[in-house]
Short mmCIF file of C-alpha atoms (C1' of nucleotides) in Angstrom, two decimals:
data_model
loop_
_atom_site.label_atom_id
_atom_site.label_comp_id
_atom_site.label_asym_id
_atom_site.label_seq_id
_atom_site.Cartn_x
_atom_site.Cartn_y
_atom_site.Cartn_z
CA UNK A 17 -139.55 30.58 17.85
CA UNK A 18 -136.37 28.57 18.91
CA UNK A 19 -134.08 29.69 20.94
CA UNK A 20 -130.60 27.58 22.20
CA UNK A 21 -128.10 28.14 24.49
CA UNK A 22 -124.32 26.68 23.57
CA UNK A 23 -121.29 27.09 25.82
CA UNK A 24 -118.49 27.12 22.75
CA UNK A 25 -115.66 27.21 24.86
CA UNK A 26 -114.03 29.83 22.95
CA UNK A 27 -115.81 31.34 20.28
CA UNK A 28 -112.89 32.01 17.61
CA UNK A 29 -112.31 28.22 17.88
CA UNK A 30 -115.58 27.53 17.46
CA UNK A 31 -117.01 30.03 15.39
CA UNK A 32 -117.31 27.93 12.26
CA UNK A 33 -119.09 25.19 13.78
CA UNK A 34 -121.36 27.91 15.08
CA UNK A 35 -122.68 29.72 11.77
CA UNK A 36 -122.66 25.99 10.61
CA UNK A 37 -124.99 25.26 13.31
CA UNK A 38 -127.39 28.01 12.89
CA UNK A 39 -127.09 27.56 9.04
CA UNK A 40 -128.87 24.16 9.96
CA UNK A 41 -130.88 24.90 12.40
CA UNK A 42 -132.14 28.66 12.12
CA UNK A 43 -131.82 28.97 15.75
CA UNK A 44 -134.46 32.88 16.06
CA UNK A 45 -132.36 32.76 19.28
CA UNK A 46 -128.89 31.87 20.46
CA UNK A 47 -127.32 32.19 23.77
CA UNK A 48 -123.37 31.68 24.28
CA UNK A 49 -121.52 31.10 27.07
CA UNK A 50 -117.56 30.96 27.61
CA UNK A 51 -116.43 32.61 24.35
CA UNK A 52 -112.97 34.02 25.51
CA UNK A 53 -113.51 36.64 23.29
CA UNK A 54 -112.86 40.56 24.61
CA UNK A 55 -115.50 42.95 22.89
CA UNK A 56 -113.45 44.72 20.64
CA UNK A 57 -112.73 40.99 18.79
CA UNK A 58 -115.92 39.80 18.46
CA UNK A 59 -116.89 38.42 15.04
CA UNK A 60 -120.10 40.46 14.63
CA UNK A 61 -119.68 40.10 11.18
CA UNK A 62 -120.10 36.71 10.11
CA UNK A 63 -123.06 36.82 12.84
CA UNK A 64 -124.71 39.98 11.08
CA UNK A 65 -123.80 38.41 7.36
CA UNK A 66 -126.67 35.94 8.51
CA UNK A 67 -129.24 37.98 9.02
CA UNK A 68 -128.57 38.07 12.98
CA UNK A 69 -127.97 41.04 15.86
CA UNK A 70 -125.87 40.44 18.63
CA UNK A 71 -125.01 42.09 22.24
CA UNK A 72 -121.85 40.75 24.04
CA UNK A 73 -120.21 41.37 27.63
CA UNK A 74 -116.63 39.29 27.20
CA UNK A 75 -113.26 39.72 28.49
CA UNK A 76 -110.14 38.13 27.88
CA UNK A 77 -109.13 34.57 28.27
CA UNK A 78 -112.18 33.76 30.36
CA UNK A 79 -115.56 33.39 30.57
CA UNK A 80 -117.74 35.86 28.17
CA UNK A 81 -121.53 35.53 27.01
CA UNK A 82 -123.27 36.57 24.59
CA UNK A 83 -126.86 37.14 23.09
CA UNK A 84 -127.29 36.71 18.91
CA UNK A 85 -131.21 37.16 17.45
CA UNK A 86 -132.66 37.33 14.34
CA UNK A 87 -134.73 40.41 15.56
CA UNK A 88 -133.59 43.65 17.90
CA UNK A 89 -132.03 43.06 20.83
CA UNK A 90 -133.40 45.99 23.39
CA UNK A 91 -132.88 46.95 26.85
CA UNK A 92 -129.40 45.45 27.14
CA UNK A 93 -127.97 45.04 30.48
CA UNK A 94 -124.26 43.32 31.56
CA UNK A 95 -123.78 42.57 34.50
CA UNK A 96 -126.16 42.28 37.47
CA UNK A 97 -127.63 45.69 38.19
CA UNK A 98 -125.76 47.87 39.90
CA UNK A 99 -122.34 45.64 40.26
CA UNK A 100 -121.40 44.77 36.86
CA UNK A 101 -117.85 44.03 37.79
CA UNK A 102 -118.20 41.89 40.40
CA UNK A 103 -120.66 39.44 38.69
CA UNK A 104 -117.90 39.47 35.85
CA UNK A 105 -118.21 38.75 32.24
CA UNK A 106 -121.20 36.14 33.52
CA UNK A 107 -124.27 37.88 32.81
CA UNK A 108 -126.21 39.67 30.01
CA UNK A 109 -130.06 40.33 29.77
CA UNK A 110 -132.06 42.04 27.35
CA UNK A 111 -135.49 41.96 25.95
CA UNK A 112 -136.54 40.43 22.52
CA UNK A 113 -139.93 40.54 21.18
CA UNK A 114 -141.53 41.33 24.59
CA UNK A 115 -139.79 38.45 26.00
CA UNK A 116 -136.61 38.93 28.79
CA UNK A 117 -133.81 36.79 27.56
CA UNK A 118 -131.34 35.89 30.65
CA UNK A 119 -128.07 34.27 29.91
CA UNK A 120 -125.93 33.31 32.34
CA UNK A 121 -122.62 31.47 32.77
CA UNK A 122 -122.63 30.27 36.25
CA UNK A 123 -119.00 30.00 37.72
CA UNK A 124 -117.80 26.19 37.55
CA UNK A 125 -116.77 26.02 41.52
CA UNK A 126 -113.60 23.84 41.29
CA UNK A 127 -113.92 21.78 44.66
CA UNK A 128 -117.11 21.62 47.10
CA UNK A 129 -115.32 23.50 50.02
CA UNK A 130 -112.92 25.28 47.94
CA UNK A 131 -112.55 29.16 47.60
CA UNK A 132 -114.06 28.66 43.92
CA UNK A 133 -116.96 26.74 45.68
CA UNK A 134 -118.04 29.77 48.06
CA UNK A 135 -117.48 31.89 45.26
CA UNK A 136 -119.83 29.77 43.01
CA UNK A 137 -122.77 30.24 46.04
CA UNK A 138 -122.32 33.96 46.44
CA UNK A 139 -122.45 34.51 42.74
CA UNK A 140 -125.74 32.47 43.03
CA UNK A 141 -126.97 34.38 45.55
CA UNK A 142 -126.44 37.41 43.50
CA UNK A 143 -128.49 36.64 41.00
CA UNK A 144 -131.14 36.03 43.05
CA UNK A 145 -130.83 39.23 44.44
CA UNK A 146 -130.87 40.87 40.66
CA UNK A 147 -134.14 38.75 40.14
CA UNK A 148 -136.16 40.16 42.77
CA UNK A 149 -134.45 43.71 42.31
CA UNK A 150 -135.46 43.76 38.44
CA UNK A 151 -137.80 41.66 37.61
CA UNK A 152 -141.22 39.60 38.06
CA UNK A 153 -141.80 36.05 37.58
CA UNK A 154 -145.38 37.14 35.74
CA UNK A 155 -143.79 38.34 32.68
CA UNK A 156 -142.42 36.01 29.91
CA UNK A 157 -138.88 35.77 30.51
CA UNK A 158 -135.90 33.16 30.13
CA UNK A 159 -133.45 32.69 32.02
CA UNK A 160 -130.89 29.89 30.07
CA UNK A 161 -127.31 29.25 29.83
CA UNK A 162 -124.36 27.47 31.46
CA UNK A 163 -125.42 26.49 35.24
CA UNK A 164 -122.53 24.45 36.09
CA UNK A 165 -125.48 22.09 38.40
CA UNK A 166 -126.71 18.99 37.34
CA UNK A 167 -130.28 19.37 39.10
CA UNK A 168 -130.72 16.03 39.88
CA UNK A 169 -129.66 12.86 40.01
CA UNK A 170 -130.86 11.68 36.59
CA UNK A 171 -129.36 14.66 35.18
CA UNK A 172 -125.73 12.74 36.15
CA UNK A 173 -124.44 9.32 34.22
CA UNK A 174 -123.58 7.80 37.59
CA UNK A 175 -125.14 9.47 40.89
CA UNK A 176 -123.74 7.25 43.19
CA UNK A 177 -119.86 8.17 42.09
CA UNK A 178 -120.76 12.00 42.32
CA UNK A 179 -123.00 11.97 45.18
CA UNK A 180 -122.05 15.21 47.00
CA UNK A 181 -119.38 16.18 43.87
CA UNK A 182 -119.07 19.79 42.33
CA UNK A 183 -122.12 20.32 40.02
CA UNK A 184 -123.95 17.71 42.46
CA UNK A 185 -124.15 18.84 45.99
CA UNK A 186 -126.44 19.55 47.84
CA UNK A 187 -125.62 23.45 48.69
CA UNK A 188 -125.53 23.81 44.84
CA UNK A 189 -128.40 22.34 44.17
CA UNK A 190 -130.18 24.67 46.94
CA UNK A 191 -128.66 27.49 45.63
CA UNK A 192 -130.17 26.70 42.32
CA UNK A 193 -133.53 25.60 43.63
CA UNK A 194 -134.00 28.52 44.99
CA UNK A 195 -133.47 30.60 41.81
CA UNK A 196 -135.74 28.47 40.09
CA UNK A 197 -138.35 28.24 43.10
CA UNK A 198 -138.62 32.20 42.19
CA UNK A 199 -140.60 31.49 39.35
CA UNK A 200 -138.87 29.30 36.77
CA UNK A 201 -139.92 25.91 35.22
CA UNK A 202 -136.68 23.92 33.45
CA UNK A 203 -138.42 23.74 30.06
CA UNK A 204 -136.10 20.73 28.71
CA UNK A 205 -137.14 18.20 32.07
CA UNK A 206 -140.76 19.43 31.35
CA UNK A 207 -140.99 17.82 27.80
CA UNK A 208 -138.33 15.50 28.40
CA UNK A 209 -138.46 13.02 31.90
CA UNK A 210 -136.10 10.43 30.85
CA UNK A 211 -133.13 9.62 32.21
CA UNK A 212 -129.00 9.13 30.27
CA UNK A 213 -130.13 13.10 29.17
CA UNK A 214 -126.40 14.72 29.06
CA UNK A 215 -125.04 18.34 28.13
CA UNK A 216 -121.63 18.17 29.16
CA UNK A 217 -119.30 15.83 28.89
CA UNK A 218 -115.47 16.04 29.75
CA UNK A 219 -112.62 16.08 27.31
CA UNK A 220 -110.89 13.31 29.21
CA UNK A 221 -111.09 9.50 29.72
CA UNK A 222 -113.30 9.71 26.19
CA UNK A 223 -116.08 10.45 28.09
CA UNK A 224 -118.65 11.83 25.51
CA UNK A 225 -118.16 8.26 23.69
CA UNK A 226 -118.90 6.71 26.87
CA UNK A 227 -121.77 9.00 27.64
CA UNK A 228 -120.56 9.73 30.85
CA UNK A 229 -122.34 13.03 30.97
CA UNK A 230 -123.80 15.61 33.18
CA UNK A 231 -127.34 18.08 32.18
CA UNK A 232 -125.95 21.19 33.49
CA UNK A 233 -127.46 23.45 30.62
CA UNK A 234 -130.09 24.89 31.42
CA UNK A 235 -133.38 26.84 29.73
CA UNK A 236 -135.87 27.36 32.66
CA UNK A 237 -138.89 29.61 31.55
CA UNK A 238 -141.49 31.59 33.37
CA UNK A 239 -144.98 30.87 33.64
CA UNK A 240 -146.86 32.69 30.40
CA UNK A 241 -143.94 31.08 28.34
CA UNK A 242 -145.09 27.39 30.17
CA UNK A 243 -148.06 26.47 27.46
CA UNK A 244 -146.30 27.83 24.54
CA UNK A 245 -142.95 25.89 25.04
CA UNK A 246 -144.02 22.79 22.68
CA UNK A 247 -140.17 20.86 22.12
CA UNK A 248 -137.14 20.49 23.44
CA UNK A 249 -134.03 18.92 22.77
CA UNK A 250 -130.20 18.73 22.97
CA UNK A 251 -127.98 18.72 19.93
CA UNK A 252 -124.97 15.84 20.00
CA UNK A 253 -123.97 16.55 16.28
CA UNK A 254 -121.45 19.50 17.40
CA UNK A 255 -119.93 17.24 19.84
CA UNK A 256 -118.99 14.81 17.36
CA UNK A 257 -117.22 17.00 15.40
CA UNK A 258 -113.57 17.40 15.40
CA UNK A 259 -112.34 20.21 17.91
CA UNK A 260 -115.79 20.09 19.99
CA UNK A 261 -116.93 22.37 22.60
CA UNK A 262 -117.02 19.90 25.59
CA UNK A 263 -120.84 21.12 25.93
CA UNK A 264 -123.75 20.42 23.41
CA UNK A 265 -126.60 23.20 22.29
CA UNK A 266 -129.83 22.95 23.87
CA UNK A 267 -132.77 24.14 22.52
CA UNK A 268 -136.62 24.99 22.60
CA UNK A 269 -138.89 26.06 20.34
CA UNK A 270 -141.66 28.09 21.97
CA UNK A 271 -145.00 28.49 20.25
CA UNK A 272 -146.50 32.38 19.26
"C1'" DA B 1 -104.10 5.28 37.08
"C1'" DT B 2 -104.89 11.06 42.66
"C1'" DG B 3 -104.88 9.81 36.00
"C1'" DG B 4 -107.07 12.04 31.46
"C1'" DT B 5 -107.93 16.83 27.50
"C1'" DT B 6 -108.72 21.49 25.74
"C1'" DG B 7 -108.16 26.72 25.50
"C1'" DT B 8 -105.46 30.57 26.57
"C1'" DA B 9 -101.15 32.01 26.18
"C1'" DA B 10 -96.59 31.27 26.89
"C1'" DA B 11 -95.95 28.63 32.59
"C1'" DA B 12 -99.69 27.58 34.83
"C1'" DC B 13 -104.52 27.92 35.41
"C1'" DA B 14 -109.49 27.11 34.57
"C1'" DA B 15 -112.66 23.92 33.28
#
DNA sequence: ATGGTTGTAAAACAA
């Protein structure tokens, strides 16, 4: 099974480049981030046309995820339990094939220090709290999507110039570590050590060209899904296209 | 170079 996770930044921009994508690549599943897109808009039915379900939380203008599978899509929850508003349109879970999908856009943060920033570490901590409320690191479950934190410093084209940055400090990164210190393994740094390894890269200064990049998307697995995740990779085709999302797909393809 | 670009939505704001 494969399953990706794409921030499109804006999915009616990029919705072409997406069904072009999975044409490809027959993605079983496909995790979005930032689509911009309120529910009543969504394009289900291109999505369905392919032989695909789908579950979306969005709003507009901003963030948005959503959850497309080439099976059913069951036991759908938006939001963080019991606050679904004030996680905002960040967060959707549900369970496919006895496995709990998890996709998350974690707030950018702005500044280190700013307003954003604190915001960013709450939000953080409220998913934590929504881990241990609902769920158990035994069981196969994924949590993927847009974490806005470059891990470490390989995961950043020059550490030195961003040492302490947003995405690199070191509150975010204990913020994260702790999420993933709950039970998660980062499935693309366990196939893939090396270093120059980038996700993101910003519109500006032509930085994808220069591949000054930062890994801050992220598919982290639980332990039964540890022996069965065999590949991983990230996709820069998309952002080489005309009109890119400023983030790549990353993917996985975990064994039955 | 305190810069640069893109998306949303109609002037800033978020990223």
């Amino acid at each position: 099974m494969i399953l990706a996770t794409w921030n499109v930044n804006s999915l009616s921009v990029r919705l072409e480049q997406l069904l072009a994508w999975m044409k490809e690549n027959k993605p079983n599943i496909v995790c979005l981030q930032e689509t911009k897109s309120v529910d009543e808009k969504f394009p289900c039915e291109p999505i369905v046309s392919l032989g695909y379900h789908c579950q979306y939380f969005g709003e507009k203008t901003y963030n948005g995820v959503a959850i497309i599978a080439d099976r059913p899509i069951e036991k759908v929850q938006k939001g963080f339990v019991g606050e679904p508003t004030s996680s905002s349109k960040r967060f959707i879970e549900a369970e496919i094939d006895g496995i709990k999908i998890l996709n998350t856009y974690i707030p950018n943060g702005q500044a280190v220090g700013s307003e954003k920033f604190f915001y960013k570490l709450s939000w953080l901590k409220g998913l934590k709290d929504h881990l241990e409320k609902m769920h158990s690191p035994g069981t196969p479950m994924v949590l993927c999507g847009d974490f806005n934190v470059a891990p470490e410093d390989v995961d950043i084209y020059d550490p030195q110039a961003m040492a302490g940055q947003i995405m690199c400090s070191d509150e975010e990164r204990l913020a994260l570590n702790d999420i993933r210190s709950w039970g998660f393994t980062d499935a693309y740094r366990l196939l893939e050590p090396g270093a120059g390894n980038y996700s993101w890269w910003d519109y500006r200064m032509g930085a994808f060209r220069r591949n000054m990049g930062f890994r801050i998307d992220h598919i982290w697995i639980t332990q039964p899904l540890k022996d069965k995740c065999v590949k991983a990779w990230i996709d820069k085709a998309p952002r080489k296209l005309e009109r890119p999302s400023d983030h790549a797909p990353v993917a996985v393809e975990l064994t039955n």
